[in-house]
CSV table of C-alpha atoms in Angstrom, one decimal:
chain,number,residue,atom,x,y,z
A,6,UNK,CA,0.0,0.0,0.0
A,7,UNK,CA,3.1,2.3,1.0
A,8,UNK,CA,4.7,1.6,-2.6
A,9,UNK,CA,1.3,2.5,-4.2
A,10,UNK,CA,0.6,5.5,-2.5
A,11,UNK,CA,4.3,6.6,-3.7
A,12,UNK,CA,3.4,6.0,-7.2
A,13,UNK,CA,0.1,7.8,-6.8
A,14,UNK,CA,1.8,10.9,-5.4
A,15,UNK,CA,4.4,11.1,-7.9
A,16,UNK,CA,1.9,10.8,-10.6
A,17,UNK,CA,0.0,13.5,-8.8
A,18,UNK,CA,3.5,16.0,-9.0
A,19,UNK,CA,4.0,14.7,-12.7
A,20,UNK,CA,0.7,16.1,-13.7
A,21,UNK,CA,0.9,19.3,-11.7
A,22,UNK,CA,4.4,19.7,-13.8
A,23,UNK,CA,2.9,18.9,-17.1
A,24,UNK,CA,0.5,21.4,-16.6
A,25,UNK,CA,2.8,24.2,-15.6
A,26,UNK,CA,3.2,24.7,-19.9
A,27,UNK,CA,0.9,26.2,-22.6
A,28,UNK,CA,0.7,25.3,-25.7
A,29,UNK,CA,0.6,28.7,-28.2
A,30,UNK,CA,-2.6,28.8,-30.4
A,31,UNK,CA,-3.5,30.3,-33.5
A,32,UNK,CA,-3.9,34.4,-32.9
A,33,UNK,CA,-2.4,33.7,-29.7
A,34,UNK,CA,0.5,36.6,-28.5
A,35,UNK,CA,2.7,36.8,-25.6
A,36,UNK,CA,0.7,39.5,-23.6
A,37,UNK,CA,-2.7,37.4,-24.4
A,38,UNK,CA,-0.8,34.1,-23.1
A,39,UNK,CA,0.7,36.4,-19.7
A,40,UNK,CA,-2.6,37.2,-19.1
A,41,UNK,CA,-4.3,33.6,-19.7
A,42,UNK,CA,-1.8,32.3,-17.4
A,43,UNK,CA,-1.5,35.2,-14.9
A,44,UNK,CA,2.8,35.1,-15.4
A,45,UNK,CA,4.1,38.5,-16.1
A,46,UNK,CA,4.9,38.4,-20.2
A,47,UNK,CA,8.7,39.8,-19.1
A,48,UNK,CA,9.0,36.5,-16.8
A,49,UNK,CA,7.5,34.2,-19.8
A,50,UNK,CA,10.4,35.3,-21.8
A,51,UNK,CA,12.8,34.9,-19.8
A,52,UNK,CA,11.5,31.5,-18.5
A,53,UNK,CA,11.5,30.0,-22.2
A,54,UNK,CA,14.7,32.1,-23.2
A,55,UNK,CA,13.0,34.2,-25.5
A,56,UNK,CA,14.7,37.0,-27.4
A,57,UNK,CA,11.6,39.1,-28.8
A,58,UNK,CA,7.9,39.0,-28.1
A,59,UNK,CA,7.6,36.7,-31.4
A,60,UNK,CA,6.1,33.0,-30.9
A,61,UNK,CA,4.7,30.1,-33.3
A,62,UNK,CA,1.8,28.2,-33.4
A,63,UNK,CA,2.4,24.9,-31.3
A,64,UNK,CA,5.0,26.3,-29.2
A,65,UNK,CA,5.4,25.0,-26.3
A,66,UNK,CA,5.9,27.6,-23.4
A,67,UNK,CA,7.1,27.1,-19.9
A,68,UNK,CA,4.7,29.0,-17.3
A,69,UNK,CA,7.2,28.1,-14.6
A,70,UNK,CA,6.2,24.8,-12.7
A,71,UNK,CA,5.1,26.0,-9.8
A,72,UNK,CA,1.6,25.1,-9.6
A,73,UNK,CA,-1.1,22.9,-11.1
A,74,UNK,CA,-3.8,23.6,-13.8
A,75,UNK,CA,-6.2,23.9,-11.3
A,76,UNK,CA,-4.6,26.6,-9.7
A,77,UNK,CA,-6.1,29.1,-11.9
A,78,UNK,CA,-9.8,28.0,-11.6
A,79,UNK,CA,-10.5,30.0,-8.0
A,80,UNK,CA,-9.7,33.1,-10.5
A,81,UNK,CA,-13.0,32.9,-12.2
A,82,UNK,CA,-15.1,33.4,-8.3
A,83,UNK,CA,-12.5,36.8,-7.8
A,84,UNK,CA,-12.5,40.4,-9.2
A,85,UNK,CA,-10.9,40.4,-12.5
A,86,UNK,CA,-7.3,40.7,-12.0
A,87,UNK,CA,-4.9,43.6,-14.0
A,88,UNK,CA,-3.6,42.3,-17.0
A,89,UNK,CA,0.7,41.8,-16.6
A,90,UNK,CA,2.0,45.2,-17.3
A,91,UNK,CA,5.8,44.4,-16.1
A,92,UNK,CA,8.0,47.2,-18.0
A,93,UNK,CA,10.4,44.4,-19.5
A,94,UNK,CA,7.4,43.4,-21.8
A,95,UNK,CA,6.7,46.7,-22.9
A,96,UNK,CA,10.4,47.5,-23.3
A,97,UNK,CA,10.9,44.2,-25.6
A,98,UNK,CA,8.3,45.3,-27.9
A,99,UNK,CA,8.7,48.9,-28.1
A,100,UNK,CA,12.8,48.0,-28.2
A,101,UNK,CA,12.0,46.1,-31.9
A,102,UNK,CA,11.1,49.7,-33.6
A,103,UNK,CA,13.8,51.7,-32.0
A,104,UNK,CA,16.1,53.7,-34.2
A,105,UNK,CA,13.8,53.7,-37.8
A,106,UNK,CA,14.0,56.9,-39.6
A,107,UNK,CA,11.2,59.0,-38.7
A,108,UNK,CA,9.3,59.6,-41.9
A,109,UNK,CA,5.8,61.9,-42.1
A,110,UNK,CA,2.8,58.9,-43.0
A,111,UNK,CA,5.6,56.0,-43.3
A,112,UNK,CA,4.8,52.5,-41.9
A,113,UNK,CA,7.3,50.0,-42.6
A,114,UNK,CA,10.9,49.5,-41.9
A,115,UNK,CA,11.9,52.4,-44.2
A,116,UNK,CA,10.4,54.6,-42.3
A,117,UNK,CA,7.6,55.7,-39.9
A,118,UNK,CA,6.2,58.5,-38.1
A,119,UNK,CA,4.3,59.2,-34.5
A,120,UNK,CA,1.2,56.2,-34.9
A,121,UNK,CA,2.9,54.2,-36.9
A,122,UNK,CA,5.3,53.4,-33.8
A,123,UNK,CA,2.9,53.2,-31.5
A,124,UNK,CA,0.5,51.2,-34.1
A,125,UNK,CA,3.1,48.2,-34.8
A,126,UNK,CA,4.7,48.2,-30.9
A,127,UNK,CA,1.0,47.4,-29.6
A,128,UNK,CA,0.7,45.1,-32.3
A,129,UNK,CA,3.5,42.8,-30.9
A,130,UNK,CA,1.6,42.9,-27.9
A,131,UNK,CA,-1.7,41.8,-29.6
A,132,UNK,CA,-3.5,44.9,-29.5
A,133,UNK,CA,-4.8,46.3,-32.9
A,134,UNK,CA,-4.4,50.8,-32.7
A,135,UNK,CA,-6.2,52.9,-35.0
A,136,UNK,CA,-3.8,54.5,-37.5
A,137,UNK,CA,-3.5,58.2,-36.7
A,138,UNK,CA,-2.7,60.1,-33.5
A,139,UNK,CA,-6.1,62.0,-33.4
A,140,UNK,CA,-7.8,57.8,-33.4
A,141,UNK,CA,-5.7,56.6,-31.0
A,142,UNK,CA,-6.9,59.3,-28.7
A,143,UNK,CA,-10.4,58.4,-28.8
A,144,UNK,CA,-9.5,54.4,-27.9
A,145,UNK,CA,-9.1,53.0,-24.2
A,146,UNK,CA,-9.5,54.7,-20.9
A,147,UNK,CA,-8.6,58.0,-19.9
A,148,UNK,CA,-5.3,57.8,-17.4
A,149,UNK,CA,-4.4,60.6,-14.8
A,150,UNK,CA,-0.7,61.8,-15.5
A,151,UNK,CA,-0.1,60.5,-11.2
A,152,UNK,CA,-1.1,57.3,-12.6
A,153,UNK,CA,0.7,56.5,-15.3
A,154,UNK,CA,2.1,52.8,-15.8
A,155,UNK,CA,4.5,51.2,-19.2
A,156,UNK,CA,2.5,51.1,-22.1
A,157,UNK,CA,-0.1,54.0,-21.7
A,158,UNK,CA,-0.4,56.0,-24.7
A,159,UNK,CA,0.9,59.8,-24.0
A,160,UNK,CA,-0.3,62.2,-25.8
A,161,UNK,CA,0.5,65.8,-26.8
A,162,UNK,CA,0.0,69.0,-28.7
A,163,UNK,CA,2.8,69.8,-31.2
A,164,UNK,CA,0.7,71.4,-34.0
A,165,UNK,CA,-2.0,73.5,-32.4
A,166,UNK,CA,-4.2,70.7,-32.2
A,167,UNK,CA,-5.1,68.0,-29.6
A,168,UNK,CA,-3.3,65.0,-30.1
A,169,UNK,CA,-1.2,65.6,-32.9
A,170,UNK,CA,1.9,62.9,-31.8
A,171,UNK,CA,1.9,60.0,-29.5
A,172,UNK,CA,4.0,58.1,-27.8
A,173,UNK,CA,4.3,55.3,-25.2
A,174,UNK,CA,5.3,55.7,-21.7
A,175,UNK,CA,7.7,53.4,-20.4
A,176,UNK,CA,8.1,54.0,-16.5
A,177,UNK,CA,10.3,55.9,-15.0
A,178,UNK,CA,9.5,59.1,-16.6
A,179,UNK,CA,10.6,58.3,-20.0
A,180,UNK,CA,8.7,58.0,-22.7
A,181,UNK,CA,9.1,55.8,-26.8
A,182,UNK,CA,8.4,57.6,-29.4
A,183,UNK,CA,8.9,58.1,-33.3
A,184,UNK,CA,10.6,62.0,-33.0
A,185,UNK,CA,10.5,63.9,-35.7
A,186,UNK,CA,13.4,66.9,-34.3
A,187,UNK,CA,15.7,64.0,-34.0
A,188,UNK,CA,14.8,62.3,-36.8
A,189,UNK,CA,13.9,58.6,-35.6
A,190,UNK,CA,12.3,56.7,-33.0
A,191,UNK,CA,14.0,56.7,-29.7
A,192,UNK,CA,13.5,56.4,-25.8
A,193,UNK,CA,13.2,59.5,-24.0
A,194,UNK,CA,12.6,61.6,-21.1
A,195,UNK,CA,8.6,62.8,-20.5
A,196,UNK,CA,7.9,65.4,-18.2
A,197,UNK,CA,11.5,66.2,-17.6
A,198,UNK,CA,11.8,67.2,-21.2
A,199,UNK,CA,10.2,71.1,-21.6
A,200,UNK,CA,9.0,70.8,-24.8
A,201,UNK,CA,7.0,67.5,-24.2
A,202,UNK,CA,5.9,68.9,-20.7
A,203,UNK,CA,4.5,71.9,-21.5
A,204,UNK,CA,2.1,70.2,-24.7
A,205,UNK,CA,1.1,67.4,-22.6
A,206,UNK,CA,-2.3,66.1,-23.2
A,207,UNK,CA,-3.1,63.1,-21.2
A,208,UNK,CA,-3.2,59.4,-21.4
A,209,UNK,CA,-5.2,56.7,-22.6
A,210,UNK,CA,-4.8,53.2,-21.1
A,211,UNK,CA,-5.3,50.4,-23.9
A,212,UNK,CA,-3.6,47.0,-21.7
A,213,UNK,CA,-6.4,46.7,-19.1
């Protein structure tokens, strides 16, 4: 009975290991998987050794092996939980897009403008942007500047008009953006910058 009741357990602990994995899906992304699984997307990556948000159909990812599948099920009787908003994911898919010449209407890897970054970085993370500044405005939740996590929109006035660039805060007071003075997309202080400060705008939060 001992010698059974070994076996049993250690069945039990192989399952519970098994399960700590997910298998990628068609239309599946990383930041829809962190948030299936409730692991932060930046710890998924590092976990499966992952050098860029890209993944395959049938993949096979590690969720780290520290609980069973039916760890998750008590999550559907509880409030709704944030989705992962760990500023390692948001830097590895805003990081993809740094340094492309900044070009007025461009979209592809010759050259893009304001919401053309922000369009194909929140793509990576599975989330589909309207095309211009002025439409990405009107999408998500309105943030307050003291609340400001990575991967809010930021918005600002630089041509008389609300919402005329965008960008993508990244924590810390720095902000990704496609700059059109320097000529390319780049990382960049916020609120400690003058220019950006005094045309601030607001946020909208689009990663609930």
């Amino acid at each position: 009975m001992k010698l059974s009741h070994v076996l049993l357990t250690a069945l039990a602990l192989s399952g519970a290991a098994s399960a700590a994995t997910y298998t990628v899906k068609p239309g599946d992304t990383l930041y829809s998987i962190a948030r299936a699984t409730g692991v932060d997307a930046s710890t998924l990556m590092k976990l499966n050794k992952l050098s860029s948000t890209t993944i395959n159909v049938g993949q096979k990812l590690s969720t780290g092996g520290s609980a069973p599948a039916t760890a998750a099920a008590p999550r559907a009787t509880t409030a709704a939980s944030p989705a992962p908003r760990g500023n390692g994911f948001v830097r590895a898919a805003a990081t993809r897009y740094l340094g492309i010449r900044y070009v007025l209407g461009g979209s592809g890897n010759g050259g893009i403008d304001c919401s053309s970054y922000t369009m194909n970085v929140f793509r990576q993370m599975g989330v589909n942007l309207p095309r211009t500044a002025a439409a990405q405005w009107r999408v998500g939740s309105p943030v307050s500047r003291r609340d400001l996590r990575p991967g809010d929109l930021v918005f600002f006035n630089t041509m008389g008009r609300t919402a005329s660039h965008v960008g993508i805060y990244m924590g810390d007071g720095m902000m990704a953006n496609a700059n059109s003075y320097y000529g390319k997309s780049m990382i960049e202080p916020l609120f400690s910058n003058s220019y950006w400060a005094s045309r601030y705008d607001g946020a909208r939060r689009v990663l609930n």
